[in-house]
Amino acid sequence: MELFINLTLFFMLVVTALAILRMRHLFAVVALSGVFSLLCALLFVTLDAVDVAFTEAAVGAGISTVLLLGTMALTARNEKMPRSFSPVPLLVVVATGAVLIYGTLDMASFGSALSPAQTHVAAQYLERTPTDMGIPNVVTAVLSSYRGFDTLGEVVVVFTAAVGVLSLIGGLGRRRYKKEEAQE
Amino acid sequence: MRHHLILRVITKLLVGPILLFALYVQFHGEYSPGGGFQAGVIFAVAFILFGIVFGLETVKKVFPPWLVHKFAALGVLIFAGTGVVSVMLGSNYLNYNALNPDNPQLGQVGGIIAIELGVGITVAAVMVAIYYAFASRTPMINDEDW
């Protein structure tokens, strides 16, 4: 049953990706990328990674879609057809894909108890969380306490993203923007 | 979207439950999936939905941009400040045991709640700020164009 669910989800994922490639109407592309994120979230659920699935559904399908729509409203609604066929992008994609597949050959098999993810600190986290914090969600314990430094870095990155967007496309420099408009 | 009656009514009904769900995800993160990051995104979604349906100017009255920017920094400050407090109490940076030396478990839970709150505030404010930045530059779109 799980195999069937996984195969169905992956099949739908590939179909969505191909549909995104074929589409020229960007509104449909944005909607389909939301579908793609939701399918990814479902795959994470089947892997029992509910916290990741939650994030993917909220950020990938929710916020990203809105931001992409916002970007689209600022630019164009339709993708331009490429003028001529160029082999370089195809080569880059094929080469990257080949390297990625080659990389997976070295990975531990799915669900293996001997994979580095299981043998390193994860077992300790699982063991110690009930006594250290007494909370049931180990993911939260790892994110905010054992790996608090990393999470602090992540939050600073999110903050930096806002600073970057605001300094690039306005929000902070609104007055200057208006002044320039007036000069024109 | 003045004439989309159904969208406006549904949005009005949804904004409250979305905010409530965000708070649930925020403060129930130790027991169930979710945490500050997800809660922040959901919290921001309520404002973005409101903004899309009722217009940017309306949502800017509810949550003005200058306040959004302050909140984005406040979250980071709460997170980093929790670490500073644990240093002040004579322990390592971000070691929440120091918050309650007699009962380290409680200290840990307190620390986790504090930093998750910081994460949630920053993420929610950043998402709203980015949405404002994009939407402020958007020319009004006719319904026929979509």
mmCIF file of C-alpha atoms in Angstrom:
data_model
loop_
_atom_site.group_PDB
_atom_site.id
_atom_site.type_symbol
_atom_site.label_atom_id
_atom_site.label_comp_id
_atom_site.label_asym_id
_atom_site.label_seq_id
_atom_site.Cartn_x
_atom_site.Cartn_y
_atom_site.Cartn_z
ATOM 1 C CA MET A 1 0.000 0.000 0.000
ATOM 2 C CA GLU A 2 2.775 2.416 0.905
ATOM 3 C CA LEU A 3 4.566 1.595 -2.333
ATOM 4 C CA PHE A 4 1.384 2.326 -4.256
ATOM 5 C CA ILE A 5 0.951 5.694 -2.501
ATOM 6 C CA ASN A 6 4.591 6.612 -3.111
ATOM 7 C CA LEU A 7 4.435 5.626 -6.774
ATOM 8 C CA THR A 8 1.213 7.583 -7.300
ATOM 9 C CA LEU A 9 2.630 10.684 -5.629
ATOM 10 C CA PHE A 10 5.898 10.524 -7.572
ATOM 11 C CA PHE A 11 4.011 9.969 -10.824
ATOM 12 C CA MET A 12 1.839 13.027 -10.130
ATOM 13 C CA LEU A 13 4.965 14.990 -9.185
ATOM 14 C CA VAL A 14 6.617 14.199 -12.509
ATOM 15 C CA VAL A 15 3.432 14.966 -14.448
ATOM 16 C CA THR A 16 3.153 18.334 -12.666
ATOM 17 C CA ALA A 17 6.789 19.145 -13.407
ATOM 18 C CA LEU A 18 6.345 18.285 -17.097
ATOM 19 C CA ALA A 19 3.160 20.348 -17.240
ATOM 20 C CA ILE A 20 5.042 23.320 -15.729
ATOM 21 C CA LEU A 21 7.689 22.922 -18.434
ATOM 22 C CA ARG A 22 5.133 22.845 -21.248
ATOM 23 C CA MET A 23 3.022 25.783 -20.016
ATOM 24 C CA ARG A 24 3.558 29.253 -21.417
ATOM 25 C CA HIS A 25 0.823 30.902 -19.359
ATOM 26 C CA LEU A 26 2.545 31.948 -16.142
ATOM 27 C CA PHE A 27 -0.620 32.057 -14.046
ATOM 28 C CA ALA A 28 -1.073 28.334 -14.654
ATOM 29 C CA VAL A 29 2.619 27.755 -13.951
ATOM 30 C CA VAL A 30 2.317 29.466 -10.558
ATOM 31 C CA ALA A 31 -0.795 27.460 -9.697
ATOM 32 C CA LEU A 32 0.930 24.220 -10.729
ATOM 33 C CA SER A 33 4.024 25.026 -8.661
ATOM 34 C CA GLY A 34 1.676 25.267 -5.688
ATOM 35 C CA VAL A 35 0.356 21.819 -6.605
ATOM 36 C CA PHE A 36 3.966 20.602 -6.839
ATOM 37 C CA SER A 37 4.657 21.843 -3.300
ATOM 38 C CA LEU A 38 1.525 20.192 -1.936
ATOM 39 C CA LEU A 39 2.534 16.874 -3.530
ATOM 40 C CA CYS A 40 5.983 17.242 -1.937
ATOM 41 C CA ALA A 41 4.281 17.871 1.391
ATOM 42 C CA LEU A 42 2.273 14.666 0.954
ATOM 43 C CA LEU A 43 5.488 12.755 0.236
ATOM 44 C CA PHE A 44 7.010 14.160 3.435
ATOM 45 C CA VAL A 45 3.929 12.960 5.330
ATOM 46 C CA THR A 46 4.391 9.433 3.996
ATOM 47 C CA LEU A 47 8.008 9.663 5.241
ATOM 48 C CA ASP A 48 6.645 10.623 8.709
ATOM 49 C CA ALA A 49 8.324 14.026 8.476
ATOM 50 C CA VAL A 50 5.206 15.958 9.447
ATOM 51 C CA ASP A 51 7.082 19.057 10.596
ATOM 52 C CA VAL A 52 8.791 19.377 7.206
ATOM 53 C CA ALA A 53 5.512 18.662 5.417
ATOM 54 C CA PHE A 54 3.858 21.408 7.440
ATOM 55 C CA THR A 55 6.551 23.894 6.441
ATOM 56 C CA GLU A 56 6.438 22.847 2.798
ATOM 57 C CA ALA A 57 2.662 23.233 2.650
ATOM 58 C CA ALA A 58 2.698 26.615 4.396
ATOM 59 C CA VAL A 59 5.724 28.143 2.663
ATOM 60 C CA GLY A 60 5.887 26.313 -0.663
ATOM 61 C CA ALA A 61 2.206 26.175 -1.479
ATOM 62 C CA GLY A 62 1.083 29.241 0.450
ATOM 63 C CA ILE A 63 3.547 32.101 0.685
ATOM 64 C CA SER A 64 5.604 31.267 -2.427
ATOM 65 C CA THR A 65 2.501 31.150 -4.596
ATOM 66 C CA VAL A 66 1.419 34.574 -3.372
ATOM 67 C CA LEU A 67 4.896 36.026 -3.894
ATOM 68 C CA LEU A 68 5.164 34.500 -7.369
ATOM 69 C CA LEU A 69 1.756 35.962 -8.242
ATOM 70 C CA GLY A 70 2.965 39.318 -6.928
ATOM 71 C CA THR A 71 6.095 39.097 -9.055
ATOM 72 C CA MET A 72 4.045 38.084 -12.074
ATOM 73 C CA ALA A 73 1.762 41.068 -11.613
ATOM 74 C CA LEU A 74 4.878 43.274 -11.748
ATOM 75 C CA THR A 75 6.261 41.646 -14.875
ATOM 76 C CA ALA A 76 4.594 39.628 -17.637
ATOM 77 C CA ARG A 77 1.755 37.091 -17.787
ATOM 78 C CA ASN A 78 3.179 34.923 -20.536
ATOM 79 C CA GLU A 79 6.520 33.292 -21.016
ATOM 80 C CA LYS A 80 8.324 34.369 -24.166
ATOM 81 C CA MET A 81 9.136 31.622 -26.637
ATOM 82 C CA PRO A 82 12.876 31.103 -26.967
ATOM 83 C CA ARG A 83 14.135 32.444 -30.303
ATOM 84 C CA SER A 84 16.324 29.496 -31.165
ATOM 85 C CA PHE A 85 17.280 26.159 -29.696
ATOM 86 C CA SER A 86 20.448 26.396 -27.594
ATOM 87 C CA PRO A 87 22.121 23.191 -26.400
ATOM 88 C CA VAL A 88 23.961 24.708 -23.396
ATOM 89 C CA PRO A 89 21.047 24.718 -20.906
ATOM 90 C CA LEU A 90 20.129 21.155 -21.876
ATOM 91 C CA LEU A 91 23.733 20.066 -21.341
ATOM 92 C CA VAL A 92 23.889 21.765 -17.933
ATOM 93 C CA VAL A 93 20.629 20.114 -16.830
ATOM 94 C CA VAL A 94 21.663 16.655 -18.047
ATOM 95 C CA ALA A 95 25.110 16.934 -16.445
ATOM 96 C CA THR A 96 23.699 18.134 -13.113
ATOM 97 C CA GLY A 97 21.080 15.398 -13.158
ATOM 98 C CA ALA A 98 23.701 12.748 -13.875
ATOM 99 C CA VAL A 99 25.882 13.990 -11.000
ATOM 100 C CA LEU A 100 22.892 13.990 -8.638
ATOM 101 C CA ILE A 101 21.921 10.433 -9.600
ATOM 102 C CA TYR A 102 25.557 9.371 -9.222
ATOM 103 C CA GLY A 103 25.479 10.918 -5.741
ATOM 104 C CA THR A 104 22.451 8.868 -4.704
ATOM 105 C CA LEU A 105 24.354 5.633 -5.452
ATOM 106 C CA ASP A 106 26.488 6.270 -2.371
ATOM 107 C CA MET A 107 23.540 6.909 -0.069
ATOM 108 C CA ALA A 108 22.427 4.340 2.472
ATOM 109 C CA SER A 109 19.362 2.437 1.316
ATOM 110 C CA PHE A 110 16.007 3.885 2.317
ATOM 111 C CA GLY A 111 15.112 3.202 5.952
ATOM 112 C CA SER A 112 18.448 1.526 6.677
ATOM 113 C CA ALA A 113 19.322 1.410 10.378
ATOM 114 C CA LEU A 114 22.988 1.840 9.492
ATOM 115 C CA SER A 115 22.596 5.139 7.653
ATOM 116 C CA PRO A 116 24.569 8.041 9.177
ATOM 117 C CA ALA A 117 21.339 9.814 10.056
ATOM 118 C CA GLN A 118 20.427 6.962 12.415
ATOM 119 C CA THR A 119 23.827 6.193 13.899
ATOM 120 C CA HIS A 120 25.142 9.689 14.655
ATOM 121 C CA VAL A 121 23.515 11.969 17.270
ATOM 122 C CA ALA A 122 19.882 11.241 16.380
ATOM 123 C CA ALA A 123 19.690 8.267 18.729
ATOM 124 C CA GLN A 124 21.022 10.394 21.583
ATOM 125 C CA TYR A 125 18.468 13.131 20.902
ATOM 126 C CA LEU A 126 15.647 10.578 20.972
ATOM 127 C CA GLU A 127 16.967 9.099 24.186
ATOM 128 C CA ARG A 128 17.692 12.327 26.039
ATOM 129 C CA THR A 129 14.761 14.538 25.083
ATOM 130 C CA PRO A 130 12.311 13.028 27.615
ATOM 131 C CA THR A 131 14.733 13.558 30.505
ATOM 132 C CA ASP A 132 16.291 16.827 29.333
ATOM 133 C CA MET A 133 13.083 18.647 28.419
ATOM 134 C CA GLY A 134 10.180 16.318 29.012
ATOM 135 C CA ILE A 135 8.431 17.311 25.774
ATOM 136 C CA PRO A 136 7.054 14.811 23.262
ATOM 137 C CA ASN A 137 8.060 16.571 20.000
ATOM 138 C CA VAL A 138 11.734 15.741 19.520
ATOM 139 C CA VAL A 139 11.898 17.876 16.377
ATOM 140 C CA THR A 140 11.119 20.978 18.417
ATOM 141 C CA ALA A 141 13.658 19.934 21.049
ATOM 142 C CA VAL A 142 16.390 19.497 18.436
ATOM 143 C CA LEU A 143 15.541 22.690 16.553
ATOM 144 C CA SER A 144 15.263 25.019 19.489
ATOM 145 C CA SER A 145 17.512 23.592 22.142
ATOM 146 C CA TYR A 146 20.119 21.089 20.925
ATOM 147 C CA ARG A 147 20.555 23.017 17.685
ATOM 148 C CA GLY A 148 19.563 26.439 18.996
ATOM 149 C CA PHE A 149 22.536 28.094 17.327
ATOM 150 C CA ASP A 150 21.520 26.839 13.879
ATOM 151 C CA THR A 151 17.971 28.061 14.378
ATOM 152 C CA LEU A 152 19.250 31.466 15.475
ATOM 153 C CA GLY A 153 21.222 31.568 12.235
ATOM 154 C CA GLU A 154 18.097 30.639 10.267
ATOM 155 C CA VAL A 155 16.067 33.392 11.876
ATOM 156 C CA VAL A 156 18.809 35.893 11.079
ATOM 157 C CA VAL A 157 18.750 34.642 7.469
ATOM 158 C CA VAL A 158 14.978 35.193 7.297
ATOM 159 C CA PHE A 159 15.464 38.676 8.744
ATOM 160 C CA THR A 160 18.234 39.367 6.221
ATOM 161 C CA ALA A 161 15.891 38.260 3.422
ATOM 162 C CA ALA A 162 13.421 40.939 4.471
ATOM 163 C CA VAL A 163 16.178 43.559 4.670
ATOM 164 C CA GLY A 164 17.359 42.530 1.206
ATOM 165 C CA VAL A 165 13.894 42.664 -0.357
ATOM 166 C CA LEU A 166 13.094 45.985 1.271
ATOM 167 C CA SER A 167 16.340 47.584 0.130
ATOM 168 C CA LEU A 168 15.957 46.183 -3.392
ATOM 169 C CA ILE A 169 12.325 46.878 -4.229
ATOM 170 C CA GLY A 170 11.404 49.587 -1.791
ATOM 171 C CA GLY A 171 9.414 49.839 1.370
ATOM 172 C CA LEU A 172 12.213 51.505 3.281
ATOM 173 C CA GLY A 173 13.276 54.066 0.693
ATOM 174 C CA ARG A 174 9.760 55.113 -0.154
ATOM 175 C CA ARG A 175 10.413 58.824 0.235
ATOM 176 C CA ARG A 176 13.384 58.766 -2.085
ATOM 177 C CA TYR A 177 11.360 56.734 -4.573
ATOM 178 C CA LYS A 178 8.621 59.353 -4.635
ATOM 179 C CA LYS A 179 11.165 62.149 -5.018
ATOM 180 C CA GLU A 180 12.690 60.445 -8.049
ATOM 181 C CA GLU A 181 9.243 60.012 -9.537
ATOM 182 C CA ALA A 182 8.542 63.706 -9.042
ATOM 183 C CA GLN A 183 11.761 64.621 -10.821
ATOM 184 C CA GLU A 184 10.788 62.546 -13.798
ATOM 185 C CA MET B 1 -12.252 43.068 -5.423
ATOM 186 C CA ARG B 2 -15.149 45.150 -4.212
ATOM 187 C CA HIS B 3 -17.830 43.147 -5.972
ATOM 188 C CA HIS B 4 -16.626 39.662 -4.971
ATOM 189 C CA LEU B 5 -19.176 39.224 -2.222
ATOM 190 C CA ILE B 6 -18.485 35.523 -1.576
ATOM 191 C CA LEU B 7 -14.721 36.031 -1.362
ATOM 192 C CA ARG B 8 -15.156 38.915 1.070
ATOM 193 C CA VAL B 9 -17.562 37.066 3.345
ATOM 194 C CA ILE B 10 -15.448 33.887 3.354
ATOM 195 C CA THR B 11 -12.298 35.902 4.056
ATOM 196 C CA LYS B 12 -13.938 37.620 6.992
ATOM 197 C CA LEU B 13 -14.928 34.215 8.350
ATOM 198 C CA LEU B 14 -11.485 32.707 7.772
ATOM 199 C CA VAL B 15 -9.097 35.369 9.078
ATOM 200 C CA GLY B 16 -9.972 34.762 12.733
ATOM 201 C CA PRO B 17 -9.624 30.964 12.665
ATOM 202 C CA ILE B 18 -6.343 31.269 10.705
ATOM 203 C CA LEU B 19 -4.872 33.559 13.377
ATOM 204 C CA LEU B 20 -6.134 31.223 16.096
ATOM 205 C CA PHE B 21 -4.629 28.204 14.327
ATOM 206 C CA ALA B 22 -1.312 30.058 14.027
ATOM 207 C CA LEU B 23 -1.311 30.679 17.777
ATOM 208 C CA TYR B 24 -2.145 27.007 18.367
ATOM 209 C CA VAL B 25 0.748 25.890 16.168
ATOM 210 C CA GLN B 26 3.004 28.396 17.927
ATOM 211 C CA PHE B 27 2.269 27.429 21.511
ATOM 212 C CA HIS B 28 1.547 23.755 20.940
ATOM 213 C CA GLY B 29 4.776 23.168 19.021
ATOM 214 C CA GLU B 30 6.302 21.115 21.829
ATOM 215 C CA TYR B 31 3.479 18.594 21.683
ATOM 216 C CA SER B 32 2.458 18.467 18.028
ATOM 217 C CA PRO B 33 3.989 19.168 14.630
ATOM 218 C CA GLY B 34 4.818 22.772 14.044
ATOM 219 C CA GLY B 35 6.614 25.523 15.825
ATOM 220 C CA GLY B 36 7.587 29.133 15.454
ATOM 221 C CA PHE B 37 8.424 28.981 11.777
ATOM 222 C CA GLN B 38 5.183 27.380 10.629
ATOM 223 C CA ALA B 39 3.130 29.487 13.020
ATOM 224 C CA GLY B 40 4.749 32.666 11.731
ATOM 225 C CA VAL B 41 3.956 31.760 8.146
ATOM 226 C CA ILE B 42 0.329 30.941 8.968
ATOM 227 C CA PHE B 43 -0.021 34.155 10.962
ATOM 228 C CA ALA B 44 1.316 36.115 7.983
ATOM 229 C CA VAL B 45 -1.031 34.285 5.616
ATOM 230 C CA ALA B 46 -4.033 35.703 7.484
ATOM 231 C CA PHE B 47 -2.804 39.247 6.814
ATOM 232 C CA ILE B 48 -1.887 38.462 3.208
ATOM 233 C CA LEU B 49 -5.326 36.949 2.546
ATOM 234 C CA PHE B 50 -6.950 39.991 4.108
ATOM 235 C CA GLY B 51 -4.734 42.234 1.997
ATOM 236 C CA ILE B 52 -5.494 40.425 -1.248
ATOM 237 C CA VAL B 53 -9.250 40.588 -0.758
ATOM 238 C CA PHE B 54 -9.735 43.941 0.981
ATOM 239 C CA GLY B 55 -6.869 45.849 -0.570
ATOM 240 C CA LEU B 56 -3.380 46.750 0.526
ATOM 241 C CA GLU B 57 -4.361 50.069 2.098
ATOM 242 C CA THR B 58 -6.876 48.375 4.414
ATOM 243 C CA VAL B 59 -4.428 45.800 5.707
ATOM 244 C CA LYS B 60 -1.763 48.490 6.121
ATOM 245 C CA LYS B 61 -4.147 50.245 8.518
ATOM 246 C CA VAL B 62 -4.385 47.054 10.600
ATOM 247 C CA PHE B 63 -0.654 46.264 10.575
ATOM 248 C CA PRO B 64 1.283 49.359 9.417
ATOM 249 C CA PRO B 65 4.621 48.743 7.628
ATOM 250 C CA TRP B 66 6.736 50.566 10.223
ATOM 251 C CA LEU B 67 5.340 48.225 12.895
ATOM 252 C CA VAL B 68 6.011 45.187 10.674
ATOM 253 C CA HIS B 69 9.663 46.198 10.332
ATOM 254 C CA LYS B 70 10.006 46.683 14.094
ATOM 255 C CA PHE B 71 8.475 43.253 14.747
ATOM 256 C CA ALA B 72 10.876 41.583 12.297
ATOM 257 C CA ALA B 73 13.787 42.880 14.351
ATOM 258 C CA LEU B 74 12.040 42.224 17.671
ATOM 259 C CA GLY B 75 11.830 38.476 17.012
ATOM 260 C CA VAL B 76 15.567 38.173 16.368
ATOM 261 C CA LEU B 77 16.147 40.268 19.486
ATOM 262 C CA ILE B 78 14.003 37.922 21.627
ATOM 263 C CA PHE B 79 15.878 34.883 20.303
ATOM 264 C CA ALA B 80 19.355 36.351 20.733
ATOM 265 C CA GLY B 81 18.297 37.978 24.014
ATOM 266 C CA THR B 82 17.316 34.592 25.470
ATOM 267 C CA GLY B 83 20.873 33.497 24.808
ATOM 268 C CA VAL B 84 22.255 36.607 26.449
ATOM 269 C CA VAL B 85 20.061 35.982 29.512
ATOM 270 C CA SER B 86 21.455 32.473 29.853
ATOM 271 C CA VAL B 87 24.986 33.923 29.666
ATOM 272 C CA MET B 88 24.064 36.475 32.360
ATOM 273 C CA LEU B 89 22.873 33.624 34.561
ATOM 274 C CA GLY B 90 26.306 32.071 34.291
ATOM 275 C CA SER B 91 25.885 29.403 31.650
ATOM 276 C CA ASN B 92 26.614 28.902 27.969
ATOM 277 C CA TYR B 93 24.906 30.933 25.265
ATOM 278 C CA LEU B 94 21.416 29.497 24.589
ATOM 279 C CA ASN B 95 21.731 26.920 27.375
ATOM 280 C CA TYR B 96 18.225 27.099 28.810
ATOM 281 C CA ASN B 97 19.103 24.999 31.849
ATOM 282 C CA ALA B 98 20.358 28.258 33.357
ATOM 283 C CA LEU B 99 16.884 29.811 33.213
ATOM 284 C CA ASN B 100 15.732 27.555 36.042
ATOM 285 C CA PRO B 101 18.708 25.838 37.697
ATOM 286 C CA ASP B 102 16.553 24.006 40.268
ATOM 287 C CA ASN B 103 14.465 22.375 37.563
ATOM 288 C CA PRO B 104 16.378 22.211 34.253
ATOM 289 C CA GLN B 105 13.397 20.639 32.456
ATOM 290 C CA LEU B 106 11.255 23.685 33.180
ATOM 291 C CA GLY B 107 14.120 25.939 32.163
ATOM 292 C CA GLN B 108 14.413 24.121 28.851
ATOM 293 C CA VAL B 109 10.677 24.369 28.168
ATOM 294 C CA GLY B 110 10.716 28.078 29.062
ATOM 295 C CA GLY B 111 13.676 28.709 26.797
ATOM 296 C CA ILE B 112 12.075 26.805 23.932
ATOM 297 C CA ILE B 113 8.833 28.774 24.281
ATOM 298 C CA ALA B 114 10.771 32.055 24.336
ATOM 299 C CA ILE B 115 12.877 31.395 21.267
ATOM 300 C CA GLU B 116 9.961 29.862 19.335
ATOM 301 C CA LEU B 117 8.079 33.082 20.042
ATOM 302 C CA GLY B 118 11.025 35.013 18.632
ATOM 303 C CA VAL B 119 11.091 32.801 15.537
ATOM 304 C CA GLY B 120 7.343 33.186 15.036
ATOM 305 C CA ILE B 121 7.385 36.981 15.377
ATOM 306 C CA THR B 122 10.286 37.399 12.955
ATOM 307 C CA VAL B 123 8.934 34.982 10.343
ATOM 308 C CA ALA B 124 5.417 36.463 10.435
ATOM 309 C CA ALA B 125 6.723 40.030 10.192
ATOM 310 C CA VAL B 126 9.207 39.192 7.430
ATOM 311 C CA MET B 127 6.570 37.447 5.316
ATOM 312 C CA VAL B 128 4.164 40.370 5.711
ATOM 313 C CA ALA B 129 6.977 42.842 4.968
ATOM 314 C CA ILE B 130 7.945 41.002 1.771
ATOM 315 C CA TYR B 131 4.305 40.844 0.730
ATOM 316 C CA TYR B 132 3.935 44.587 1.332
ATOM 317 C CA ALA B 133 7.095 45.272 -0.647
ATOM 318 C CA PHE B 134 5.861 43.292 -3.652
ATOM 319 C CA ALA B 135 2.233 44.396 -3.489
ATOM 320 C CA SER B 136 3.033 48.099 -3.010
ATOM 321 C CA ARG B 137 4.663 48.170 -6.426
ATOM 322 C CA THR B 138 1.873 46.317 -8.197
ATOM 323 C CA PRO B 139 -0.357 48.342 -10.478
ATOM 324 C CA MET B 140 -4.038 47.618 -9.974
ATOM 325 C CA ILE B 141 -5.102 44.609 -12.034
ATOM 326 C CA ASN B 142 -8.415 44.403 -13.792
ATOM 327 C CA ASP B 143 -10.376 41.256 -13.094
ATOM 328 C CA GLU B 144 -10.518 40.502 -16.823
ATOM 329 C CA ASP B 145 -6.721 40.330 -17.075
ATOM 330 C CA TRP B 146 -6.357 37.204 -14.988
#
